[in-house]
Amino acid sequence: MGKQNDVGVFQLENGKWAFRYTFTKNGKRSSKRSCKDEFGNSLNTKRAAIKARQIAVDAEALNQPLKPVERKTVAEVFKEYREKGCSGKAYQTIRKQDSLWENHIRDKFGSRYVDDITVAEVNDYLTELYYADDYAYKYTESFLKIFYLIFGQAYSRNYLSVDIYSKLCMNKDTKIKMPKLKTDEDTEIVTFSEEEISLLDEYFKGTNAETAYLLGKYCGLRISECYGLKWDHVNFESNSISIDRQMQYQNGLIKLVPLKTRNAKRTVYMNKVLKEHLQKQWQQSKEDAVTFAAVREQKQRFIDDLDSSRISSTKLVNCLPNGTIQTVNSFKYPSREIKSKFGIQFKYHYLRHTFGTRMAEMNTPQHLLCSIMGHGNIHVTQQYYIAVSKRGIEILQNNLNQL
């Protein structure tokens, strides 16, 4: 961990902390010192003093009055963000933000001045969404992120004073936050048992979805990564697969687009079962190119790749013999049928959960699992090590019997 920038921060004789800084105003150099934060609270830790000093320095540098220079409504701030502040954001992220804004936040807060919104109002709104409207915790959390985005945009453009922004978004005691988690909220890692996996193996064997199923089972791919996989990214010599793009629908068109995060770009590795399956599929695809040459001319679909070039659907690993493209929607029917036949609540993402949990149970080093799962934070990976599964309980019981 890098060293904290503690310039100008010092400890008092009573054990509390203070800070000092200098600045130039109207050509005159002055200095200030304080042992309180922007809300008048004592600085009990070095970290608190560093944070308070930075806030004071920023306020001094901006020479910001208590009220913003220009007042804007929440709608105006969000419009500015969409016009100037969202470049580089993933397409799906922007779509989700637009949906939350159009369907929920605009009617409630759009006409309000951004500097008039209080912490209590936002917290009450989030509480209503979660408890009264019964939205899922993760979905409600999306609203919290939108508010942080709006207030951050307003602050960066001087529509919020530093003290209001700190109260809304920075001070841990006052800032807007999620309501308390319900006791019955389902936030656990969902995995398939060995019995369920056996049923799924039997169900998918020989079907058009078998390859996608095995990629989820043995590599933990996300469904968009699975269907965005091209044959030239499968390396049979090194037993590896390069993951650097995903399939998405954008404005009704199927496209291959960049992964959502930098960490998601990674290399995963094939076990013997998956490698043998993919080798057979690769050989079969070459034979299909000859057998179905004529029909492929009609059935194949050309889609945009990362570099905006147009590629045939036959270049994708998950493509039918006649050239018909398979998409992220290809698991909708199997999911319904699996629930009907076996009573299993099937989601493709649960294959990823199962893969991560199994790898954790086999004591895969956390940093390696973090890498192959494409997590940006190792705390996300650690969930798989603490997830309780039937197999994990059996391992625990076996260990207890050896005491």
Short mmCIF file of C-alpha atoms in Angstrom, two decimals:
data_model
loop_
_atom_site.label_atom_id
_atom_site.label_comp_id
_atom_site.label_asym_id
_atom_site.label_seq_id
_atom_site.Cartn_x
_atom_site.Cartn_y
_atom_site.Cartn_z
CA MET A 1 0.00 0.00 0.00
CA GLY A 2 1.36 3.43 -0.93
CA LYS A 3 2.32 5.95 1.75
CA GLN A 4 -0.42 8.45 2.64
CA ASN A 5 0.22 12.08 1.71
CA ASP A 6 0.44 13.42 5.27
CA VAL A 7 2.08 16.78 4.51
CA GLY A 8 0.71 19.44 6.83
CA VAL A 9 -0.85 16.93 9.23
CA PHE A 10 0.33 16.60 12.84
CA GLN A 11 -0.75 15.05 16.15
CA LEU A 12 -1.66 17.13 19.20
CA GLU A 13 -0.58 16.46 22.77
CA ASN A 14 -4.05 15.16 23.66
CA GLY A 15 -3.73 12.45 20.98
CA LYS A 16 -6.09 14.08 18.49
CA TRP A 17 -4.97 15.41 15.10
CA ALA A 18 -4.78 18.74 13.31
CA PHE A 19 -3.63 20.17 9.99
CA ARG A 20 -2.18 23.34 8.49
CA TYR A 21 -1.89 24.74 4.98
CA THR A 22 -0.83 27.92 3.20
CA PHE A 23 -2.48 29.74 0.31
CA THR A 24 -2.22 32.94 -1.67
CA LYS A 25 -5.14 35.35 -1.93
CA ASN A 26 -5.04 38.75 -3.62
CA GLY A 27 -1.27 38.44 -3.83
CA LYS A 28 -0.91 37.92 -0.09
CA ARG A 29 0.34 34.64 1.36
CA SER A 30 -1.57 33.36 4.36
CA SER A 31 -1.77 30.20 6.45
CA LYS A 32 -4.48 28.43 8.34
CA ARG A 33 -4.63 25.58 10.81
CA SER A 34 -7.48 23.59 12.30
CA CYS A 35 -8.22 20.60 14.51
CA LYS A 36 -11.79 20.22 13.22
CA ASP A 37 -13.31 18.85 10.03
CA GLU A 38 -15.74 20.81 7.84
CA PHE A 39 -18.60 19.89 10.20
CA GLY A 40 -16.81 20.96 13.36
CA ASN A 41 -15.94 17.44 14.51
CA SER A 42 -12.63 16.64 16.20
CA LEU A 43 -10.05 14.79 14.14
CA ASN A 44 -9.50 11.52 15.97
CA THR A 45 -7.28 9.83 13.39
CA LYS A 46 -4.51 10.74 11.00
CA ARG A 47 -6.63 9.62 8.07
CA ALA A 48 -9.44 11.98 9.14
CA ALA A 49 -6.97 14.87 9.36
CA ILE A 50 -5.59 14.15 5.88
CA LYS A 51 -9.11 14.09 4.45
CA ALA A 52 -10.16 17.28 6.28
CA ARG A 53 -7.04 19.12 5.10
CA GLN A 54 -7.66 18.15 1.49
CA ILE A 55 -11.25 19.37 1.67
CA ALA A 56 -10.12 22.66 3.17
CA VAL A 57 -7.38 23.10 0.55
CA ASP A 58 -9.82 22.33 -2.27
CA ALA A 59 -12.35 24.82 -0.92
CA GLU A 60 -9.67 27.48 -0.61
CA ALA A 61 -8.35 26.83 -4.11
CA LEU A 62 -11.81 27.07 -5.63
CA ASN A 63 -12.66 30.03 -3.41
CA GLN A 64 -16.11 28.52 -3.38
CA PRO A 65 -18.93 30.42 -1.66
CA LEU A 66 -21.45 28.69 0.53
CA LYS A 67 -23.90 28.69 -2.37
CA PRO A 68 -22.93 27.47 -5.83
CA VAL A 69 -22.08 30.03 -8.49
CA GLU A 70 -24.91 28.80 -10.70
CA ARG A 71 -28.00 26.85 -9.75
CA LYS A 72 -29.09 23.89 -11.86
CA THR A 73 -31.92 21.41 -11.65
CA VAL A 74 -31.25 17.70 -11.34
CA ALA A 75 -32.57 17.27 -14.90
CA GLU A 76 -30.13 19.86 -16.23
CA VAL A 77 -27.23 18.17 -14.44
CA PHE A 78 -28.14 14.75 -15.80
CA LYS A 79 -28.49 16.19 -19.31
CA GLU A 80 -24.99 17.69 -19.06
CA TYR A 81 -23.65 14.34 -17.90
CA ARG A 82 -25.20 12.56 -20.90
CA GLU A 83 -23.81 15.17 -23.29
CA LYS A 84 -20.33 15.61 -21.83
CA GLY A 85 -19.61 13.24 -18.97
CA CYS A 86 -20.35 9.69 -20.10
CA SER A 87 -17.84 9.22 -22.90
CA GLY A 88 -15.96 5.96 -22.44
CA LYS A 89 -18.77 4.38 -20.44
CA ALA A 90 -19.96 0.94 -21.54
CA TYR A 91 -23.07 0.94 -23.71
CA GLN A 92 -25.02 -1.25 -21.28
CA THR A 93 -24.08 1.03 -18.37
CA ILE A 94 -25.43 4.08 -20.20
CA ARG A 95 -28.63 2.22 -21.11
CA LYS A 96 -29.15 1.23 -17.48
CA GLN A 97 -28.56 4.79 -16.28
CA ASP A 98 -30.99 6.16 -18.86
CA SER A 99 -33.61 3.60 -17.82
CA LEU A 100 -33.35 4.50 -14.13
CA TRP A 101 -33.52 8.18 -14.98
CA GLU A 102 -36.43 7.98 -17.43
CA ASN A 103 -38.56 5.52 -15.49
CA HIS A 104 -37.95 6.62 -11.92
CA ILE A 105 -35.69 9.49 -10.89
CA ARG A 106 -36.74 12.17 -13.41
CA ASP A 107 -40.35 12.43 -12.22
CA LYS A 108 -39.35 12.47 -8.56
CA PHE A 109 -36.31 14.77 -8.59
CA GLY A 110 -35.85 16.16 -12.11
CA SER A 111 -37.38 19.60 -11.53
CA ARG A 112 -35.65 20.12 -8.16
CA TYR A 113 -32.53 22.27 -7.79
CA VAL A 114 -29.63 19.96 -7.10
CA ASP A 115 -28.39 22.04 -4.14
CA ASP A 116 -31.82 21.71 -2.46
CA ILE A 117 -31.77 17.90 -2.30
CA THR A 118 -31.14 16.64 1.23
CA VAL A 119 -29.54 13.45 2.49
CA ALA A 120 -32.76 12.51 4.26
CA GLU A 121 -34.80 12.81 1.05
CA VAL A 122 -32.52 10.46 -0.89
CA ASN A 123 -32.28 7.98 1.98
CA ASP A 124 -36.08 7.96 2.34
CA TYR A 125 -36.44 7.41 -1.41
CA LEU A 126 -34.04 4.45 -1.37
CA THR A 127 -35.81 2.99 1.65
CA GLU A 128 -39.18 3.24 -0.12
CA LEU A 129 -37.78 1.52 -3.22
CA TYR A 130 -36.32 -1.32 -1.20
CA TYR A 131 -38.95 -1.93 1.48
CA ALA A 132 -42.23 -0.58 0.04
CA ASP A 133 -41.73 -1.22 -3.67
CA ASP A 134 -39.84 -4.45 -2.90
CA TYR A 135 -37.01 -3.92 -5.38
CA ALA A 136 -33.98 -6.18 -5.03
CA TYR A 137 -31.09 -4.85 -2.96
CA LYS A 138 -28.69 -4.81 -5.92
CA TYR A 139 -31.22 -3.00 -8.08
CA THR A 140 -31.85 -0.41 -5.38
CA GLU A 141 -28.09 0.05 -5.15
CA SER A 142 -28.15 1.17 -8.79
CA PHE A 143 -30.24 4.18 -7.73
CA LEU A 144 -27.67 5.09 -5.07
CA LYS A 145 -24.94 5.06 -7.73
CA ILE A 146 -26.99 7.37 -9.96
CA PHE A 147 -27.32 9.89 -7.13
CA TYR A 148 -23.58 9.80 -6.48
CA LEU A 149 -23.06 10.34 -10.21
CA ILE A 150 -25.43 13.34 -10.33
CA PHE A 151 -24.00 15.01 -7.23
CA GLY A 152 -20.44 14.40 -8.43
CA GLN A 153 -21.28 15.92 -11.81
CA ALA A 154 -22.85 18.95 -10.10
CA TYR A 155 -19.87 19.44 -7.79
CA SER A 156 -17.35 19.23 -10.63
CA ARG A 157 -19.22 22.00 -12.46
CA ASN A 158 -19.61 24.22 -9.41
CA TYR A 159 -23.35 23.73 -8.94
CA LEU A 160 -22.76 22.37 -5.43
CA SER A 161 -20.69 23.93 -2.67
CA VAL A 162 -18.02 21.82 -1.05
CA ASP A 163 -19.89 21.60 2.26
CA ILE A 164 -23.11 20.35 0.63
CA TYR A 165 -21.23 17.87 -1.55
CA SER A 166 -19.28 16.56 1.45
CA LYS A 167 -22.46 16.09 3.42
CA LEU A 168 -24.12 14.23 0.53
CA CYS A 169 -21.27 12.05 -0.70
CA MET A 170 -18.12 12.15 1.42
CA ASN A 171 -18.70 12.33 5.15
CA LYS A 172 -19.28 8.77 6.37
CA ASP A 173 -21.61 9.92 9.14
CA THR A 174 -23.94 11.96 6.94
CA LYS A 175 -23.64 10.79 3.33
CA ILE A 176 -26.47 9.08 1.45
CA LYS A 177 -26.43 5.33 1.92
CA MET A 178 -28.32 2.13 1.31
CA PRO A 179 -31.09 1.06 3.70
CA LYS A 180 -30.39 -1.78 6.08
CA LEU A 181 -30.30 -5.17 4.36
CA LYS A 182 -33.38 -7.33 4.87
CA THR A 183 -32.73 -10.45 6.91
CA ASP A 184 -34.13 -12.63 4.12
CA GLU A 185 -32.34 -10.87 1.24
CA ASP A 186 -30.76 -13.36 -1.15
CA THR A 187 -27.22 -12.11 -1.78
CA GLU A 188 -25.48 -15.47 -1.54
CA ILE A 189 -23.44 -17.22 -4.18
CA VAL A 190 -25.78 -19.72 -5.89
CA THR A 191 -24.19 -23.02 -6.93
CA PHE A 192 -25.40 -26.27 -8.44
CA SER A 193 -24.96 -29.48 -6.44
CA GLU A 194 -23.17 -32.48 -7.92
CA GLU A 195 -26.55 -34.15 -8.45
CA GLU A 196 -27.84 -31.10 -10.31
CA ILE A 197 -24.67 -30.88 -12.41
CA SER A 198 -25.16 -34.54 -13.42
CA LEU A 199 -28.70 -33.75 -14.58
CA LEU A 200 -27.48 -30.68 -16.45
CA ASP A 201 -24.66 -32.66 -18.10
CA GLU A 202 -27.21 -35.14 -19.37
CA TYR A 203 -29.64 -32.45 -20.51
CA PHE A 204 -27.11 -30.40 -22.52
CA LYS A 205 -25.17 -33.30 -24.06
CA GLY A 206 -25.50 -33.24 -27.84
CA THR A 207 -27.59 -30.05 -27.90
CA ASN A 208 -26.80 -26.76 -29.64
CA ALA A 209 -26.14 -25.23 -26.22
CA GLU A 210 -23.61 -27.86 -25.05
CA THR A 211 -20.53 -25.83 -25.97
CA ALA A 212 -21.81 -22.74 -24.16
CA TYR A 213 -22.75 -24.87 -21.16
CA LEU A 214 -19.26 -26.38 -20.93
CA LEU A 215 -17.59 -22.96 -21.23
CA GLY A 216 -19.65 -21.79 -18.27
CA LYS A 217 -19.06 -24.96 -16.29
CA TYR A 218 -15.29 -25.30 -16.84
CA CYS A 219 -14.16 -21.69 -17.37
CA GLY A 220 -16.71 -19.61 -15.47
CA LEU A 221 -17.38 -17.34 -18.44
CA ARG A 222 -20.13 -14.76 -18.34
CA ILE A 223 -22.82 -15.47 -20.91
CA SER A 224 -21.92 -12.39 -22.99
CA GLU A 225 -18.26 -13.50 -23.04
CA CYS A 226 -19.27 -17.02 -24.03
CA TYR A 227 -21.28 -15.95 -27.05
CA GLY A 228 -18.71 -13.33 -28.06
CA LEU A 229 -15.93 -15.95 -28.24
CA LYS A 230 -14.25 -16.40 -31.64
CA TRP A 231 -12.39 -19.49 -32.79
CA ASP A 232 -9.16 -17.57 -33.32
CA HIS A 233 -9.10 -16.88 -29.57
CA VAL A 234 -8.96 -20.58 -28.71
CA ASN A 235 -5.37 -21.88 -28.51
CA PHE A 236 -5.19 -25.68 -28.40
CA GLU A 237 -1.39 -25.70 -28.05
CA SER A 238 -1.38 -23.73 -24.81
CA ASN A 239 -4.82 -25.01 -23.67
CA SER A 240 -5.89 -21.39 -23.27
CA ILE A 241 -8.73 -19.09 -24.30
CA SER A 242 -8.35 -15.31 -24.60
CA ILE A 243 -11.31 -13.30 -23.33
CA ASP A 244 -11.29 -9.72 -24.64
CA ARG A 245 -14.78 -9.03 -26.00
CA GLN A 246 -18.43 -9.77 -25.37
CA MET A 247 -21.66 -9.99 -27.35
CA GLN A 248 -24.27 -7.31 -26.80
CA TYR A 249 -27.45 -6.03 -28.38
CA GLN A 250 -27.07 -2.34 -29.18
CA ASN A 251 -30.05 -0.54 -30.68
CA GLY A 252 -31.41 -3.88 -31.83
CA LEU A 253 -28.15 -4.97 -33.48
CA ILE A 254 -25.84 -7.78 -32.35
CA LYS A 255 -22.29 -6.54 -31.87
CA LEU A 256 -18.99 -7.63 -30.35
CA VAL A 257 -17.95 -4.90 -27.93
CA PRO A 258 -15.21 -4.35 -25.31
CA LEU A 259 -15.56 -5.97 -21.91
CA LYS A 260 -17.06 -3.80 -19.20
CA THR A 261 -13.89 -3.57 -17.11
CA ARG A 262 -10.16 -3.82 -17.72
CA ASN A 263 -9.85 -6.76 -15.33
CA ALA A 264 -12.40 -8.76 -17.31
CA LYS A 265 -9.85 -9.00 -20.14
CA ARG A 266 -8.01 -12.19 -19.27
CA THR A 267 -6.79 -15.65 -20.24
CA VAL A 268 -8.61 -18.77 -19.04
CA TYR A 269 -7.49 -22.35 -19.38
CA MET A 270 -9.16 -25.52 -20.64
CA ASN A 271 -9.28 -28.83 -18.83
CA LYS A 272 -9.11 -32.10 -20.78
CA VAL A 273 -12.88 -32.48 -21.14
CA LEU A 274 -13.39 -28.99 -22.54
CA LYS A 275 -10.35 -29.17 -24.81
CA GLU A 276 -11.47 -32.46 -26.38
CA HIS A 277 -14.97 -31.09 -26.89
CA LEU A 278 -13.74 -27.88 -28.54
CA GLN A 279 -11.30 -29.77 -30.75
CA LYS A 280 -14.17 -31.92 -32.03
CA GLN A 281 -16.30 -28.83 -32.57
CA TRP A 282 -13.49 -27.06 -34.43
CA GLN A 283 -13.00 -30.04 -36.72
CA GLN A 284 -16.75 -30.31 -37.22
CA SER A 285 -17.00 -26.61 -38.08
CA LYS A 286 -14.47 -27.08 -40.90
CA GLU A 287 -16.51 -29.98 -42.26
CA ASP A 288 -19.72 -27.95 -41.92
CA ALA A 289 -18.16 -25.16 -43.96
CA VAL A 290 -18.07 -27.58 -46.90
CA THR A 291 -21.27 -29.51 -46.24
CA PHE A 292 -23.43 -26.43 -45.63
CA ALA A 293 -21.56 -24.01 -47.91
CA ALA A 294 -24.64 -23.01 -49.89
CA VAL A 295 -27.04 -22.68 -46.99
CA ARG A 296 -24.42 -20.78 -44.98
CA GLU A 297 -24.43 -18.09 -47.66
CA GLN A 298 -28.05 -17.42 -46.72
CA LYS A 299 -28.05 -18.19 -43.00
CA GLN A 300 -24.83 -16.54 -41.82
CA ARG A 301 -25.06 -13.13 -40.23
CA PHE A 302 -22.45 -10.39 -40.40
CA ILE A 303 -21.86 -8.45 -37.19
CA ASP A 304 -19.61 -5.61 -36.07
CA ASP A 305 -16.40 -6.65 -34.32
CA LEU A 306 -14.33 -4.55 -31.91
CA ASP A 307 -12.48 -2.72 -34.69
CA SER A 308 -15.77 -2.02 -36.51
CA SER A 309 -14.93 -4.65 -39.14
CA ARG A 310 -17.73 -6.98 -40.23
CA ILE A 311 -17.29 -10.65 -39.44
CA SER A 312 -19.40 -13.70 -40.22
CA SER A 313 -21.27 -15.53 -37.49
CA THR A 314 -19.34 -18.65 -38.60
CA LYS A 315 -16.24 -17.16 -36.93
CA LEU A 316 -17.89 -17.56 -33.53
CA VAL A 317 -17.45 -20.67 -31.42
CA ASN A 318 -21.19 -20.79 -30.72
CA CYS A 319 -22.64 -20.99 -34.20
CA LEU A 320 -25.00 -23.57 -35.66
CA PRO A 321 -23.72 -25.84 -38.50
CA ASN A 322 -25.80 -23.96 -41.09
CA GLY A 323 -24.26 -20.61 -40.06
CA THR A 324 -27.13 -19.38 -37.88
CA ILE A 325 -25.81 -17.21 -35.06
CA GLN A 326 -26.43 -18.10 -31.42
CA THR A 327 -26.89 -15.25 -28.96
CA VAL A 328 -27.16 -14.46 -25.26
CA ASN A 329 -30.89 -15.24 -25.60
CA SER A 330 -30.17 -18.86 -26.53
CA PHE A 331 -30.54 -20.03 -22.93
CA LYS A 332 -34.05 -18.74 -22.37
CA TYR A 333 -35.75 -21.91 -23.58
CA PRO A 334 -33.35 -24.36 -21.84
CA SER A 335 -33.82 -22.42 -18.57
CA ARG A 336 -37.60 -22.85 -18.72
CA GLU A 337 -37.36 -26.52 -19.70
CA ILE A 338 -34.81 -27.36 -16.98
CA LYS A 339 -37.07 -25.83 -14.35
CA SER A 340 -40.06 -27.75 -15.72
CA LYS A 341 -38.28 -31.11 -16.03
CA PHE A 342 -35.96 -31.12 -13.03
CA GLY A 343 -37.23 -28.37 -10.75
CA ILE A 344 -33.83 -26.65 -11.01
CA GLN A 345 -33.74 -22.84 -11.02
CA PHE A 346 -31.24 -22.47 -13.85
CA LYS A 347 -29.41 -19.28 -14.71
CA TYR A 348 -26.31 -19.34 -16.87
CA HIS A 349 -24.52 -17.13 -14.33
CA TYR A 350 -24.94 -19.86 -11.70
CA LEU A 351 -22.46 -21.93 -13.73
CA ARG A 352 -19.95 -19.16 -13.07
CA HIS A 353 -20.81 -19.23 -9.36
CA THR A 354 -20.41 -23.00 -9.31
CA PHE A 355 -17.06 -22.83 -11.10
CA GLY A 356 -15.71 -20.20 -8.70
CA THR A 357 -16.90 -22.10 -5.64
CA ARG A 358 -15.46 -25.43 -6.84
CA MET A 359 -12.10 -23.81 -7.56
CA ALA A 360 -12.13 -22.23 -4.10
CA GLU A 361 -12.95 -25.58 -2.48
CA MET A 362 -9.89 -27.05 -4.21
CA ASN A 363 -7.75 -24.35 -2.55
CA THR A 364 -6.94 -22.41 -5.70
CA PRO A 365 -4.82 -19.39 -4.62
CA GLN A 366 -7.06 -16.36 -4.36
CA HIS A 367 -4.98 -14.16 -6.66
CA LEU A 368 -5.14 -16.81 -9.42
CA LEU A 369 -8.89 -17.31 -9.10
CA CYS A 370 -9.34 -13.52 -9.08
CA SER A 371 -7.45 -13.37 -12.36
CA ILE A 372 -9.28 -16.13 -14.22
CA MET A 373 -12.66 -14.90 -12.99
CA GLY A 374 -11.85 -11.40 -14.21
CA HIS A 375 -12.65 -9.69 -10.91
CA GLY A 376 -11.47 -6.15 -10.31
CA ASN A 377 -11.52 -6.59 -6.53
CA ILE A 378 -10.25 -9.61 -4.65
CA HIS A 379 -13.04 -9.14 -2.10
CA VAL A 380 -15.46 -10.28 -4.81
CA THR A 381 -13.37 -13.42 -5.31
CA GLN A 382 -13.29 -14.11 -1.58
CA GLN A 383 -17.06 -14.66 -1.63
CA TYR A 384 -16.44 -18.01 -3.30
CA TYR A 385 -14.16 -19.08 -0.45
CA ILE A 386 -16.81 -18.40 2.17
CA ALA A 387 -19.81 -19.64 0.15
CA VAL A 388 -21.49 -22.60 1.83
CA SER A 389 -22.15 -25.48 -0.57
CA LYS A 390 -23.07 -29.12 0.00
CA ARG A 391 -19.63 -30.18 -1.18
CA GLY A 392 -18.01 -27.62 1.11
CA ILE A 393 -19.92 -29.00 4.08
CA GLU A 394 -18.76 -32.51 3.20
CA ILE A 395 -15.16 -31.30 3.14
CA LEU A 396 -15.69 -29.63 6.51
CA GLN A 397 -17.19 -32.78 8.02
CA ASN A 398 -14.33 -34.86 6.66
CA ASN A 399 -11.82 -32.46 8.23
CA LEU A 400 -13.67 -32.59 11.54
CA ASN A 401 -13.55 -36.39 11.53
CA GLN A 402 -9.79 -36.22 11.24
CA LEU A 403 -9.39 -34.18 14.42
#
